[in-house]
PDB file of C-alpha atoms in Angstrom:
ATOM      1  CA  MET A   1       0.000   0.000   0.000  1.00 56.00           C
ATOM      2  CA  PHE A   2       2.776   2.446   0.949  1.00 51.00           C
ATOM      3  CA  ARG A   3       4.657   1.556  -2.226  1.00 56.00           C
ATOM      4  CA  ALA A   4       1.603   2.290  -4.398  1.00 48.00           C
ATOM      5  CA  MET A   5       1.058   5.664  -2.696  1.00 50.00           C
ATOM      6  CA  ALA A   6       4.722   6.555  -3.185  1.00 46.00           C
ATOM      7  CA  ILE A   7       4.550   5.716  -6.886  1.00 51.00           C
ATOM      8  CA  VAL A   8       1.370   7.765  -7.328  1.00 46.00           C
ATOM      9  CA  SER A   9       2.969  10.715  -5.517  1.00 52.00           C
ATOM     10  CA  ILE A  10       6.073  10.581  -7.697  1.00 54.00           C
ATOM     11  CA  LEU A  11       4.005  10.371 -10.868  1.00 51.00           C
ATOM     12  CA  ALA A  12       1.918  13.345  -9.744  1.00 50.00           C
ATOM     13  CA  MET A  13       5.065  15.424  -9.219  1.00 51.00           C
ATOM     14  CA  VAL A  14       6.455  14.433 -12.621  1.00 47.00           C
ATOM     15  CA  VAL A  15       3.220  15.278 -14.445  1.00 44.00           C
ATOM     16  CA  THR A  16       2.845  18.575 -12.605  1.00 45.00           C
ATOM     17  CA  GLY A  17       6.428  19.506 -13.379  1.00 47.00           C
ATOM     18  CA  CYS A  18       5.945  18.779 -17.071  1.00 45.00           C
ATOM     19  CA  THR A  19       2.808  20.870 -17.400  1.00 46.00           C
ATOM     20  CA  SER A  20       3.921  23.923 -15.469  1.00 52.00           C
ATOM     21  CA  THR A  21       5.056  27.049 -17.292  1.00 52.00           C
ATOM     22  CA  PRO A  22       8.833  27.447 -17.241  1.00 54.00           C
ATOM     23  CA  GLU A  23      10.052  30.405 -15.225  1.00 60.00           C
ATOM     24  CA  ALA A  24      12.500  32.990 -16.481  1.00 59.00           C
ATOM     25  CA  PRO A  25      15.910  32.694 -14.861  1.00 65.00           C
ATOM     26  CA  LYS A  26      17.470  35.434 -12.739  1.00 79.00           C
ATOM     27  CA  LEU A  27      20.229  36.924 -14.874  1.00 82.00           C
ATOM     28  CA  ALA A  28      23.269  39.148 -14.500  1.00 84.00           C
ATOM     29  CA  SER A  29      23.557  42.240 -16.707  1.00 88.00           C
ATOM     30  CA  ASN A  30      25.786  40.389 -19.223  1.00 90.00           C
ATOM     31  CA  GLN A  31      23.437  37.391 -19.494  1.00 93.00           C
ATOM     32  CA  ASP A  32      20.270  36.526 -21.339  1.00 93.00           C
ATOM     33  CA  ALA A  33      17.968  33.507 -21.365  1.00 94.00           C
ATOM     34  CA  CYS A  34      18.143  30.773 -23.982  1.00 95.00           C
ATOM     35  CA  TRP A  35      14.364  30.443 -24.439  1.00 95.00           C
ATOM     36  CA  VAL A  36      14.757  27.076 -26.142  1.00 96.00           C
ATOM     37  CA  CYS A  37      16.397  25.739 -22.959  1.00 95.00           C
ATOM     38  CA  VAL A  38      13.839  27.501 -20.761  1.00 94.00           C
ATOM     39  CA  ASN A  39      11.080  25.754 -22.729  1.00 94.00           C
ATOM     40  CA  GLU A  40      12.851  22.393 -22.373  1.00 93.00           C
ATOM     41  CA  ASN A  41      13.599  22.982 -18.663  1.00 92.00           C
ATOM     42  CA  ASP A  42      17.293  22.450 -19.432  1.00 90.00           C
ATOM     43  CA  LEU A  43      18.627  24.224 -16.354  1.00 87.00           C
ATOM     44  CA  ALA A  44      22.260  23.687 -17.327  1.00 86.00           C
ATOM     45  CA  CYS A  45      21.923  25.935 -20.395  1.00 87.00           C
ATOM     46  CA  VAL A  46      19.238  28.460 -19.466  1.00 91.00           C
ATOM     47  CA  LYS A  47      21.650  31.311 -18.704  1.00 92.00           C
ATOM     48  CA  VAL A  48      23.674  32.589 -21.646  1.00 94.00           C
ATOM     49  CA  ASP A  49      26.752  34.753 -21.158  1.00 94.00           C
ATOM     50  CA  VAL A  50      26.375  37.314 -23.940  1.00 96.00           C
ATOM     51  CA  ASP A  51      29.450  38.341 -25.898  1.00 96.00           C
ATOM     52  CA  ASP A  52      30.382  38.856 -29.564  1.00 95.00           C
ATOM     53  CA  LYS A  53      30.477  35.061 -30.165  1.00 96.00           C
ATOM     54  CA  THR A  54      27.024  34.299 -28.695  1.00 97.00           C
ATOM     55  CA  PRO A  55      24.617  32.823 -31.269  1.00 97.00           C
ATOM     56  CA  THR A  56      21.789  35.321 -31.860  1.00 97.00           C
ATOM     57  CA  ALA A  57      18.672  35.723 -33.968  1.00 98.00           C
ATOM     58  CA  LEU A  58      16.467  38.727 -34.595  1.00 97.00           C
ATOM     59  CA  TYR A  59      12.706  38.113 -34.560  1.00 97.00           C
ATOM     60  CA  ASN A  60       9.964  40.764 -34.540  1.00 96.00           C
ATOM     61  CA  GLY A  61      12.467  43.453 -33.587  1.00 95.00           C
ATOM     62  CA  ARG A  62      13.871  41.580 -30.589  1.00 95.00           C
ATOM     63  CA  THR A  63      17.292  39.944 -30.306  1.00 96.00           C
ATOM     64  CA  TYR A  64      17.336  36.429 -28.857  1.00 97.00           C
ATOM     65  CA  HIS A  65      20.511  34.806 -27.538  1.00 96.00           C
ATOM     66  CA  PHE A  66      21.264  31.090 -27.449  1.00 97.00           C
ATOM     67  CA  CYS A  67      23.598  28.742 -25.627  1.00 96.00           C
ATOM     68  CA  SER A  68      24.419  26.922 -28.886  1.00 96.00           C
ATOM     69  CA  GLU A  69      23.915  26.948 -32.634  1.00 98.00           C
ATOM     70  CA  GLN A  70      21.579  23.954 -32.166  1.00 97.00           C
ATOM     71  CA  CYS A  71      19.254  26.005 -29.937  1.00 97.00           C
ATOM     72  CA  LYS A  72      19.368  28.854 -32.459  1.00 98.00           C
ATOM     73  CA  LYS A  73      18.382  26.393 -35.217  1.00 98.00           C
ATOM     74  CA  GLU A  74      15.502  25.048 -33.104  1.00 97.00           C
ATOM     75  CA  PHE A  75      14.330  28.616 -32.369  1.00 97.00           C
ATOM     76  CA  LEU A  76      14.385  29.558 -36.054  1.00 98.00           C
ATOM     77  CA  ALA A  77      12.238  26.505 -36.877  1.00 98.00           C
ATOM     78  CA  ASN A  78       9.407  27.915 -34.709  1.00 97.00           C
ATOM     79  CA  PRO A  79      10.238  31.424 -33.457  1.00 97.00           C
ATOM     80  CA  ALA A  80       6.635  32.322 -32.550  1.00 96.00           C
ATOM     81  CA  LYS A  81       6.580  29.512 -29.968  1.00 96.00           C
ATOM     82  CA  TYR A  82       9.616  30.891 -28.147  1.00 96.00           C
ATOM     83  CA  GLU A  83       8.605  34.536 -28.577  1.00 95.00           C
ATOM     84  CA  LYS A  84       5.320  33.772 -26.811  1.00 95.00           C
ATOM     85  CA  LEU A  85       7.238  32.186 -23.932  1.00 93.00           C
ATOM     86  CA  ALA A  86       9.712  35.077 -23.697  1.00 93.00           C
ATOM     87  CA  LEU A  87       6.996  37.729 -23.799  1.00 92.00           C
ATOM     88  CA  SER A  88       4.920  35.964 -21.135  1.00 90.00           C
ATOM     89  CA  ALA A  89       7.832  35.855 -18.679  1.00 83.00           C
ATOM     90  CA  PRO A  90       8.748  38.761 -16.417  1.00 75.00           C
ATOM     91  CA  GLN A  91      11.418  41.005 -17.931  1.00 61.00           C
ATOM     92  CA  THR A  92      14.776  39.446 -17.059  1.00 53.00           C
ATOM     93  CA  GLN A  93      16.973  42.347 -18.109  1.00 49.00           C
ATOM     94  CA  PRO A  94      16.980  45.450 -20.315  1.00 47.00           C
ATOM     95  CA  THR A  95      16.168  44.688 -23.948  1.00 51.00           C
ATOM     96  CA  HIS A  96      19.226  44.202 -26.161  1.00 49.00           C
ATOM     97  CA  HIS A  97      19.435  46.212 -29.367  1.00 44.00           C
TER      98      HIS A  97
END
């Protein structure tokens, strides 16, 4: 009985975690969020240190930064999906131009 309750509890936490909206990370002034990683809950890559070598893409007048060229490619395949996520999150830092 205890084992069954434990399994149900774990499954409930997993399902809840998968359906919750990802939160924007807290960033330093030289960082931005990789919204592909935020969407995937990839906590290891969420924060991007922005410099002249950081992969970027411009979409609807906003510059997006990425942790890798692969994330940039995924963003460009469906930019509206990630824009919606970025615009729904609290502002993480001043907008880059």
